[in-house]
mmCIF file of C-alpha atoms in Angstrom:
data_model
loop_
_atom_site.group_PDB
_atom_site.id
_atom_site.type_symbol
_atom_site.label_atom_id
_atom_site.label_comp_id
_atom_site.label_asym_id
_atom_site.label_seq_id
_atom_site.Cartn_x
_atom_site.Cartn_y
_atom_site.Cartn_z
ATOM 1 C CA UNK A 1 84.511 103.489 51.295
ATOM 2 C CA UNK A 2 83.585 107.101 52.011
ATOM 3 C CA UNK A 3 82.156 107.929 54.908
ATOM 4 C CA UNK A 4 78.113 109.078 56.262
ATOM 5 C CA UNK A 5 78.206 112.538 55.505
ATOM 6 C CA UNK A 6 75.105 112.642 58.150
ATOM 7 C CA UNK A 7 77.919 112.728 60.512
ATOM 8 C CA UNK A 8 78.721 115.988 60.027
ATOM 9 C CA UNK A 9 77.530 118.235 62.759
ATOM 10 C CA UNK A 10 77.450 115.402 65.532
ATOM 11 C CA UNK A 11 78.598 116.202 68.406
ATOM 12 C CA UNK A 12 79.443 113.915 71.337
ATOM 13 C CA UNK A 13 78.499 114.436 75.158
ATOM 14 C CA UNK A 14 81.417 116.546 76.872
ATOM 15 C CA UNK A 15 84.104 114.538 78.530
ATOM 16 C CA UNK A 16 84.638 114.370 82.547
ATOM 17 C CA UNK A 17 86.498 117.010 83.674
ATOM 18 C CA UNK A 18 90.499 116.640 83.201
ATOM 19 C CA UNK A 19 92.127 118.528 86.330
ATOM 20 C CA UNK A 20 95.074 120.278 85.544
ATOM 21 C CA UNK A 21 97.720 119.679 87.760
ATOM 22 C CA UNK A 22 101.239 121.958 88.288
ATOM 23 C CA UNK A 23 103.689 118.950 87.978
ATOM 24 C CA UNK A 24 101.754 117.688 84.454
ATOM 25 C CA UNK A 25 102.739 120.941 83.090
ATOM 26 C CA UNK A 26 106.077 121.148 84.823
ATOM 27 C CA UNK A 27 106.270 117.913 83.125
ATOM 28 C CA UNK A 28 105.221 118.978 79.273
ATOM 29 C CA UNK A 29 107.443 121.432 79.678
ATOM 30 C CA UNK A 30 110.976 119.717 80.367
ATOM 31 C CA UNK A 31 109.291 117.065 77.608
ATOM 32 C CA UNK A 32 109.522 119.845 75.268
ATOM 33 C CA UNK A 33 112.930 121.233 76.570
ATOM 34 C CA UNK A 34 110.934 124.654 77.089
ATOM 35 C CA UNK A 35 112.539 126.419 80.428
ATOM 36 C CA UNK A 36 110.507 129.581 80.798
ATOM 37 C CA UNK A 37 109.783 129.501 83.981
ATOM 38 C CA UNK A 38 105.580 130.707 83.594
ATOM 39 C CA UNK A 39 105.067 126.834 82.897
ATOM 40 C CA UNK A 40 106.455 125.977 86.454
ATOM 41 C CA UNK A 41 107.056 128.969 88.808
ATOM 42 C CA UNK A 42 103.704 130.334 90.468
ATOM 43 C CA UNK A 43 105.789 133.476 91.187
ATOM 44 C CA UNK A 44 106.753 134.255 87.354
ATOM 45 C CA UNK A 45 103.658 133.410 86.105
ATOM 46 C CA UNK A 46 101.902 135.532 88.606
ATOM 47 C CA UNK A 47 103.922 138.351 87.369
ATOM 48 C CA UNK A 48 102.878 138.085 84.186
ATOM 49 C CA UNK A 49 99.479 138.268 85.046
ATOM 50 C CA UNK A 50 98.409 134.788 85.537
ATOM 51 C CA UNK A 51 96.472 133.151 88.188
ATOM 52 C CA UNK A 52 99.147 130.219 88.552
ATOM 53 C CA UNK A 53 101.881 128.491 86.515
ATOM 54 C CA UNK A 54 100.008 128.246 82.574
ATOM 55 C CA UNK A 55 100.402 125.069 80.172
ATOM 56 C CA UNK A 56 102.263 125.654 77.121
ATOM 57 C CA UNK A 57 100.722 126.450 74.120
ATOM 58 C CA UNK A 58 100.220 122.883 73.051
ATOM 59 C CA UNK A 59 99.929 121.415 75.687
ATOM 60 C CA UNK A 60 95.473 121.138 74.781
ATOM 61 C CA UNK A 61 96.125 118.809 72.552
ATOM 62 C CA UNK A 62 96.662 115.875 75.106
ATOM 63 C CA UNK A 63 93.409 116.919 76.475
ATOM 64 C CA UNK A 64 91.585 117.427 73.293
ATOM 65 C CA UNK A 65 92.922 114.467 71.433
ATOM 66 C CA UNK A 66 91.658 112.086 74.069
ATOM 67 C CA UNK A 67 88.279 113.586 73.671
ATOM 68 C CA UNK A 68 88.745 113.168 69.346
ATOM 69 C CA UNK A 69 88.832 109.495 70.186
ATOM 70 C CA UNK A 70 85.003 109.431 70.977
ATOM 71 C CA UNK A 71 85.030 110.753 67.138
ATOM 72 C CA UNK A 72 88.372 108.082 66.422
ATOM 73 C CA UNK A 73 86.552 105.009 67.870
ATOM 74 C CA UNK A 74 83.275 105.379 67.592
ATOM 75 C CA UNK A 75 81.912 102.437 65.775
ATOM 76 C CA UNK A 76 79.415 103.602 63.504
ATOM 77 C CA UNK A 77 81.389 106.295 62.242
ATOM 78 C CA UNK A 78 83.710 103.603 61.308
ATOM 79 C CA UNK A 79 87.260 105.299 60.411
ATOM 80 C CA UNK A 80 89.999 102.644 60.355
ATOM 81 C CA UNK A 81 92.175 103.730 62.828
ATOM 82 C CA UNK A 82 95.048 102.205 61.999
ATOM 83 C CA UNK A 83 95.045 103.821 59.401
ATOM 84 C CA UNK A 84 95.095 107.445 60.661
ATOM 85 C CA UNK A 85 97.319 110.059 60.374
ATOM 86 C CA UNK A 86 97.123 113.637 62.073
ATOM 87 C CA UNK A 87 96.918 116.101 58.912
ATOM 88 C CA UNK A 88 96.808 119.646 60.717
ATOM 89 C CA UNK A 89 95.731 120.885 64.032
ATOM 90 C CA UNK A 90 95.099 124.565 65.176
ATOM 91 C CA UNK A 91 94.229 126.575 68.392
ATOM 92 C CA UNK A 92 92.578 129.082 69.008
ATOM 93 C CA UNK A 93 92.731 130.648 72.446
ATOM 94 C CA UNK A 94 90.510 132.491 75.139
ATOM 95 C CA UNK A 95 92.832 132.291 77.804
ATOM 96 C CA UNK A 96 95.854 129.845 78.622
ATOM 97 C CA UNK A 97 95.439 126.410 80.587
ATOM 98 C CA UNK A 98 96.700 127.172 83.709
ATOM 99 C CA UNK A 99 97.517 124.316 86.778
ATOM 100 C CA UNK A 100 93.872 124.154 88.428
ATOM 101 C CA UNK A 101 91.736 124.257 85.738
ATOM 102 C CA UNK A 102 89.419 121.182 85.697
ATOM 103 C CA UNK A 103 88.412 121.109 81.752
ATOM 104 C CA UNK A 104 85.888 119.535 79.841
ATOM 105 C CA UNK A 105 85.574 119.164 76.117
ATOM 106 C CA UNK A 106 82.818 118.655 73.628
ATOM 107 C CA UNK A 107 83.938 117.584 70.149
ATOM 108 C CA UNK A 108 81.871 118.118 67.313
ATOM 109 C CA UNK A 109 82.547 116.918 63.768
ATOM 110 C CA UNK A 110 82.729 119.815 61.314
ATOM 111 C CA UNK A 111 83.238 118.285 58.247
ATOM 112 C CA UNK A 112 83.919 114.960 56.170
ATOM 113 C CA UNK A 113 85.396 114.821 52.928
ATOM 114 C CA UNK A 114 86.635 111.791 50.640
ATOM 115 C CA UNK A 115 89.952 112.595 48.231
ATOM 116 C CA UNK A 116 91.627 110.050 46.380
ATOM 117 C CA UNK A 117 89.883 107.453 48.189
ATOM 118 C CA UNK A 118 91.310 109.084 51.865
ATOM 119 C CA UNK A 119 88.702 109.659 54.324
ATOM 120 C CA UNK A 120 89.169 113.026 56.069
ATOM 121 C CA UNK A 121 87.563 114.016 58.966
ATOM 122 C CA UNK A 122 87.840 117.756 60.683
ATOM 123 C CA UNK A 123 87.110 117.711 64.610
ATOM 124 C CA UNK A 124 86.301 120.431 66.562
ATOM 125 C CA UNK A 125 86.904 120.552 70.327
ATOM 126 C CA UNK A 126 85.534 122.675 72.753
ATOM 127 C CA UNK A 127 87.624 122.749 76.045
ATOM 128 C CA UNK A 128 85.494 124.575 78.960
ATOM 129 C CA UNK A 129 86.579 124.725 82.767
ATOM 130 C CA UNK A 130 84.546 124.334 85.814
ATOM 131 C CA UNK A 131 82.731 127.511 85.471
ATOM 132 C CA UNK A 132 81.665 127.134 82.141
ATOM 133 C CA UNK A 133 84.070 129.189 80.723
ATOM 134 C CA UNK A 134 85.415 129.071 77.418
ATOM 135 C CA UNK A 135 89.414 128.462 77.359
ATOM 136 C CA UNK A 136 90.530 126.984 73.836
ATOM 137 C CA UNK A 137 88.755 125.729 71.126
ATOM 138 C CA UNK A 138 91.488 122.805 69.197
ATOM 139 C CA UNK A 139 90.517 122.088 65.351
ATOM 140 C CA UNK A 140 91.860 118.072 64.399
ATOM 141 C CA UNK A 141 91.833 116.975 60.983
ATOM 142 C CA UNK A 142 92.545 113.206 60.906
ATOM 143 C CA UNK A 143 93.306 111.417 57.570
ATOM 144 C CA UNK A 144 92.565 107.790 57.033
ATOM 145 C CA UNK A 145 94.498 107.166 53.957
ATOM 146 C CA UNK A 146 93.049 104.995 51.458
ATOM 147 C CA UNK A 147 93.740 101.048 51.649
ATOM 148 C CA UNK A 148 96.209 99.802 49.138
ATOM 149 C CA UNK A 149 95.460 97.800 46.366
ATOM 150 C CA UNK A 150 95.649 94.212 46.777
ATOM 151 C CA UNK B 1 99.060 139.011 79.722
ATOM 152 C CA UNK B 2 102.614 141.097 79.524
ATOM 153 C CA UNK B 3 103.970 140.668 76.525
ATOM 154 C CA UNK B 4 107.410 142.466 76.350
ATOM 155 C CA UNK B 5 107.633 143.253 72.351
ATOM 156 C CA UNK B 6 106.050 146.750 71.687
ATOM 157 C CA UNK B 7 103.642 146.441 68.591
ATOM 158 C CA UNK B 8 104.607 149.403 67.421
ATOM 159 C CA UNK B 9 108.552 148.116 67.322
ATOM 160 C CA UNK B 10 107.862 145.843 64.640
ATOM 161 C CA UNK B 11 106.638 145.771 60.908
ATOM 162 C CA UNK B 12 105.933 143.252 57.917
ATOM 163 C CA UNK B 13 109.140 141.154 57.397
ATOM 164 C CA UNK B 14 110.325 141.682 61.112
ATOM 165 C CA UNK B 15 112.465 138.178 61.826
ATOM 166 C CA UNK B 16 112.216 136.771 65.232
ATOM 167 C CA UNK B 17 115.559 135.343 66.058
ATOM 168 C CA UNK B 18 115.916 131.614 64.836
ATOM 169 C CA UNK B 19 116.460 128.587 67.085
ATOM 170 C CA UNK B 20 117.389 124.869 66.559
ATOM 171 C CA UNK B 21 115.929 122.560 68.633
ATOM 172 C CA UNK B 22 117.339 118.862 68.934
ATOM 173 C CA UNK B 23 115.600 115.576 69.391
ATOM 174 C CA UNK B 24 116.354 112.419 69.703
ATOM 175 C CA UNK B 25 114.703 109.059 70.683
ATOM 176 C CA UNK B 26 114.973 109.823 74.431
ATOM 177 C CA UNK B 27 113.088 113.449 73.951
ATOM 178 C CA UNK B 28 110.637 111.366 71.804
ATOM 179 C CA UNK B 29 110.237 108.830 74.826
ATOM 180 C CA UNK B 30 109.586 111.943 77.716
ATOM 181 C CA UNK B 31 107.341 113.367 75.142
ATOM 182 C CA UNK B 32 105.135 110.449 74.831
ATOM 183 C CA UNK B 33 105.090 110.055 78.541
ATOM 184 C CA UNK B 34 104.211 114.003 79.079
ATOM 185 C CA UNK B 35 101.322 113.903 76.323
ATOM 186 C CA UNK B 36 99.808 110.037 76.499
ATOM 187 C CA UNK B 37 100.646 109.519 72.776
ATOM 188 C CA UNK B 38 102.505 105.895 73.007
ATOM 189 C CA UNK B 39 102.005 105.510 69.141
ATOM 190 C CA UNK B 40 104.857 103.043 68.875
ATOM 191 C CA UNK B 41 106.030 104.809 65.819
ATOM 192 C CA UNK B 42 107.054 107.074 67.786
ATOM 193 C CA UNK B 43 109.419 104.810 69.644
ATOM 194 C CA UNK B 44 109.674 101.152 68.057
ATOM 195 C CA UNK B 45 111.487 101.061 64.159
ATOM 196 C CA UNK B 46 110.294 97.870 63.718
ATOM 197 C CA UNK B 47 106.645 99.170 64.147
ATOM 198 C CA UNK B 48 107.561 102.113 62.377
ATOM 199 C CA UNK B 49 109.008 100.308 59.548
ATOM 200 C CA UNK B 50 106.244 97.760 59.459
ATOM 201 C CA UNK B 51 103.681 100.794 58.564
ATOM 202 C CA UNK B 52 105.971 101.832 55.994
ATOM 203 C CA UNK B 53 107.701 104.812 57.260
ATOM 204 C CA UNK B 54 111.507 105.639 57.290
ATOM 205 C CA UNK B 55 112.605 104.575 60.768
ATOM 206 C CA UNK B 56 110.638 106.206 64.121
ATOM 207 C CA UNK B 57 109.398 109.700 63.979
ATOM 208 C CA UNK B 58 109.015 112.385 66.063
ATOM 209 C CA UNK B 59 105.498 113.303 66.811
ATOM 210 C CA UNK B 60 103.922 116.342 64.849
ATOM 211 C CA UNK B 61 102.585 117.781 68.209
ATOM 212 C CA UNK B 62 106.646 117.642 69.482
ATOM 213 C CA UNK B 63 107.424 119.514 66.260
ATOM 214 C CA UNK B 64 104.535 121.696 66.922
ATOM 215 C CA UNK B 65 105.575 122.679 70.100
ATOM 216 C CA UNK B 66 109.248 123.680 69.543
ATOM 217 C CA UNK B 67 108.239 125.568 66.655
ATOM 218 C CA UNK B 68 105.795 127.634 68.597
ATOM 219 C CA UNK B 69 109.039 128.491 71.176
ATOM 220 C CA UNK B 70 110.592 130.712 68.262
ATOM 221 C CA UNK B 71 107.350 132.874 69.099
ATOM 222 C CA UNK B 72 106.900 132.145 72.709
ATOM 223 C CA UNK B 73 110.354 132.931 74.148
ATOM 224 C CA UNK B 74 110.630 135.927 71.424
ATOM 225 C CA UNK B 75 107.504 137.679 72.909
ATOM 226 C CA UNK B 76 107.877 136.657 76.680
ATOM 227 C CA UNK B 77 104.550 135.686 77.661
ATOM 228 C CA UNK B 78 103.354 132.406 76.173
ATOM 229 C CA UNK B 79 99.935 133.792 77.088
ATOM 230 C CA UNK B 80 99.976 136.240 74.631
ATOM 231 C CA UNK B 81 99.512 133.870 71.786
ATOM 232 C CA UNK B 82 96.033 134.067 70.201
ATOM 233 C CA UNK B 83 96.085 131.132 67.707
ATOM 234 C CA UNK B 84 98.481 128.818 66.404
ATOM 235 C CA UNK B 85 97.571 126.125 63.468
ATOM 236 C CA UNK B 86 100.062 124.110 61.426
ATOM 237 C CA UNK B 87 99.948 121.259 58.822
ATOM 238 C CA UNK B 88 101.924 118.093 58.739
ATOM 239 C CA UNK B 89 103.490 117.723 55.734
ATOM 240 C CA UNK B 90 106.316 115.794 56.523
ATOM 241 C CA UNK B 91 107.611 113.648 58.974
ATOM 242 C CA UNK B 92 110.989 114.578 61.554
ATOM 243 C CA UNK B 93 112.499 110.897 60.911
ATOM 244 C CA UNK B 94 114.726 110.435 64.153
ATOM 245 C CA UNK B 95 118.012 108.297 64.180
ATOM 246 C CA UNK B 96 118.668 106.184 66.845
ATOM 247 C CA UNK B 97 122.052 107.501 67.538
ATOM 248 C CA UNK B 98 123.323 110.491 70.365
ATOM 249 C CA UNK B 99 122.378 113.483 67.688
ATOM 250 C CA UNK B 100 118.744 112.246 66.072
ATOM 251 C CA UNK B 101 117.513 115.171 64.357
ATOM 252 C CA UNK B 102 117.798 118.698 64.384
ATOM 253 C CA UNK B 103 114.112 121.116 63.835
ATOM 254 C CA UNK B 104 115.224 124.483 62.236
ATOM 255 C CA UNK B 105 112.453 126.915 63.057
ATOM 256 C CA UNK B 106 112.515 130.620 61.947
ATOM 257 C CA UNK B 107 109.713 132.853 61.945
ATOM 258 C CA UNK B 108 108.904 136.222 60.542
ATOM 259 C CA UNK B 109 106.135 139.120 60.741
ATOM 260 C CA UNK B 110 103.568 138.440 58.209
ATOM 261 C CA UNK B 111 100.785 140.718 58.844
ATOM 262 C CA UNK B 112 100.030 143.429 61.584
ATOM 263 C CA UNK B 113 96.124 142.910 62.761
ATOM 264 C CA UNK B 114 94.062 144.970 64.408
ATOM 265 C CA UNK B 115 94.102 145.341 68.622
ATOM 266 C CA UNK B 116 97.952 144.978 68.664
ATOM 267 C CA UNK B 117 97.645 141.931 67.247
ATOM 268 C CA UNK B 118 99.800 140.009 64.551
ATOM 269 C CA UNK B 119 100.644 137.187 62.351
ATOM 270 C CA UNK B 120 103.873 135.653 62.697
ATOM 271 C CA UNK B 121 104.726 133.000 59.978
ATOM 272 C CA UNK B 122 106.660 130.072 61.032
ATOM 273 C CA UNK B 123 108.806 127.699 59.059
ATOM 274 C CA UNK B 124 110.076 124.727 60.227
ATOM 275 C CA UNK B 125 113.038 122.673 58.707
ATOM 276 C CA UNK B 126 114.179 119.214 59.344
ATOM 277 C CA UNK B 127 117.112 117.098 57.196
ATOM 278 C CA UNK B 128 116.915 120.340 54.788
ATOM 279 C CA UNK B 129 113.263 119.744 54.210
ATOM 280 C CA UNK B 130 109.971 121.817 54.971
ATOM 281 C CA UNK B 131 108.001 119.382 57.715
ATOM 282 C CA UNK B 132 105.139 121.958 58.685
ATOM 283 C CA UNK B 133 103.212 123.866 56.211
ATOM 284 C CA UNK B 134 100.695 126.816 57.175
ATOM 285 C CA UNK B 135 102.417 127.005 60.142
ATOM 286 C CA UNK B 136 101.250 130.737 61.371
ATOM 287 C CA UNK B 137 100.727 131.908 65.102
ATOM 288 C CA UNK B 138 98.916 134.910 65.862
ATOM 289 C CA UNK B 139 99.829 136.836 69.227
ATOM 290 C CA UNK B 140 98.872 140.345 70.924
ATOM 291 C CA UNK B 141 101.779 142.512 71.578
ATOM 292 C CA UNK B 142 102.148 145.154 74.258
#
């Protein structure tokens, strides 16, 4: 069944701060197989021009996608999870995340469309730090695809 | 942010050297552990085959990420990149065997923007097929 359209432009309160810590991004990093040492030498990164050690480019998406779930679970909305499958996701960045931020996001739902009986829902997630500052804004699109037949 | 390729250095078509970048069920294990996503198809074949898929598969944020390194270690400073989107259009289906799979990721100049500024175009090959679509980044040079 398609879903409430008056969803569109919700947006849901802004999560408690996630605190960025050196040895999470140390630890994305060797997860990803990525050795450059900005992700885990204060020295490099600082020579580069970077306050501390920075998160690789994905790495907002573990912070963002927890935040989506608000969107994900939230009952009334009533996407069937288990049926859910990450269509495309984009980034667009104000600065890096770097070890010491303490982030917050707000995630707004941009749009809702039904195809061929798939719901699709685009998420939009603002990721701030302690200051207020704007650092990344991550774009979701989850696809629910359509029950089978019986 | 120090990026060390010179906009002026490179033009429409410019390739950025191509890498290959391995995974197999223990990478997908670490990942899951450094991002939070436990999705057991990720991990479990039984779950994976349950849901209908292949075998396990890597997750499109792990392909995401190694596909971004092609730009990343090409321009030096990860901080220099400005956007990055892709789609998932097809899952990286990973053996459970020493090799797994293998992500083929080249990447070329697209379009030079404005402020230094340009649009690399990524593709990203797995098993000889295409498993991200629209899969652009766009970074500042020096």
């Amino acid at each position: 069944m398609a879903l409430d359209q008056s969803f569109v432009g919700r947006s849901y309160p802004p999560t408690s701060p996630y605190e960025v810590g050196r040895e999470k991004i140390r630890e994305f990093a060797e997860a990803v197989g990525d050795a450059n040492p900005v992700y885990t030498d204060p020295e490099a990164a600082k020579a580069l021009g970077h306050a501390d050690v920075i998160a690789p480019p994905t790495f907002a998406f573990t912070i963002t996608f927890r935040a989506a779930e608000q969107v994900i679970q939230d009952p009334q909305l009533g996407l069937d999870y288990d049926r859910v499958v990450h269509g495309d996701q984009r980034f667009a960045y104000v600065r890096p995340v770097r070890a010491g931020d303490r982030l917050t996001v707000t995630s707004t739902i941009e749009t809702i469309k039904s195809l061929a009986g798939n719901d699709i829902v685009d998420i939009r997630g603002e990721v701030r730090d302690e200051s207020g500052e704007h650092v990344v804004t991550a774009w979701t699109k989850l696809v629910a695809r359509a029950a089978e037949e019986a | 942010m120090t990026a060390r390729i010179y906009y002026a250095d490179v033009e429409v078509g410019t390739e950025l050297p191509a890498q290959s970048f391995p995974v197999t069920r223990a990478t997908l294990v670490r990942y899951a552990g450094a991002s939070g996503d436990f999705n057991p198809i990720h991990w479990n074949e039984k779950f994976a085959t349950e849901v209908g898929l292949p075998d396990v598969i890597a997750h499109g944020m792990f392909t995401m990420a190694e596909a971004v390194r092609v730009v990343t270690d090409w321009v030096g400073d990860p901080g220099a990149v400005v956007e990055y989107g892709v789609r998932f259009t097809r899952p990286v289906v990973v053996p459970n065997d020493e090799t797994g799979a293998l992500i083929e990721v080249s990447g070329k100049i697209a379009v030079k923007l404005d402020d230094n500024r340009v649009r690399v175009d990524l593709t990203a090959m797995s098993a000889g097929q295409k498993v991200l679509g629209m899969s652009r980044a766009v970074v500042r040079l020096a």
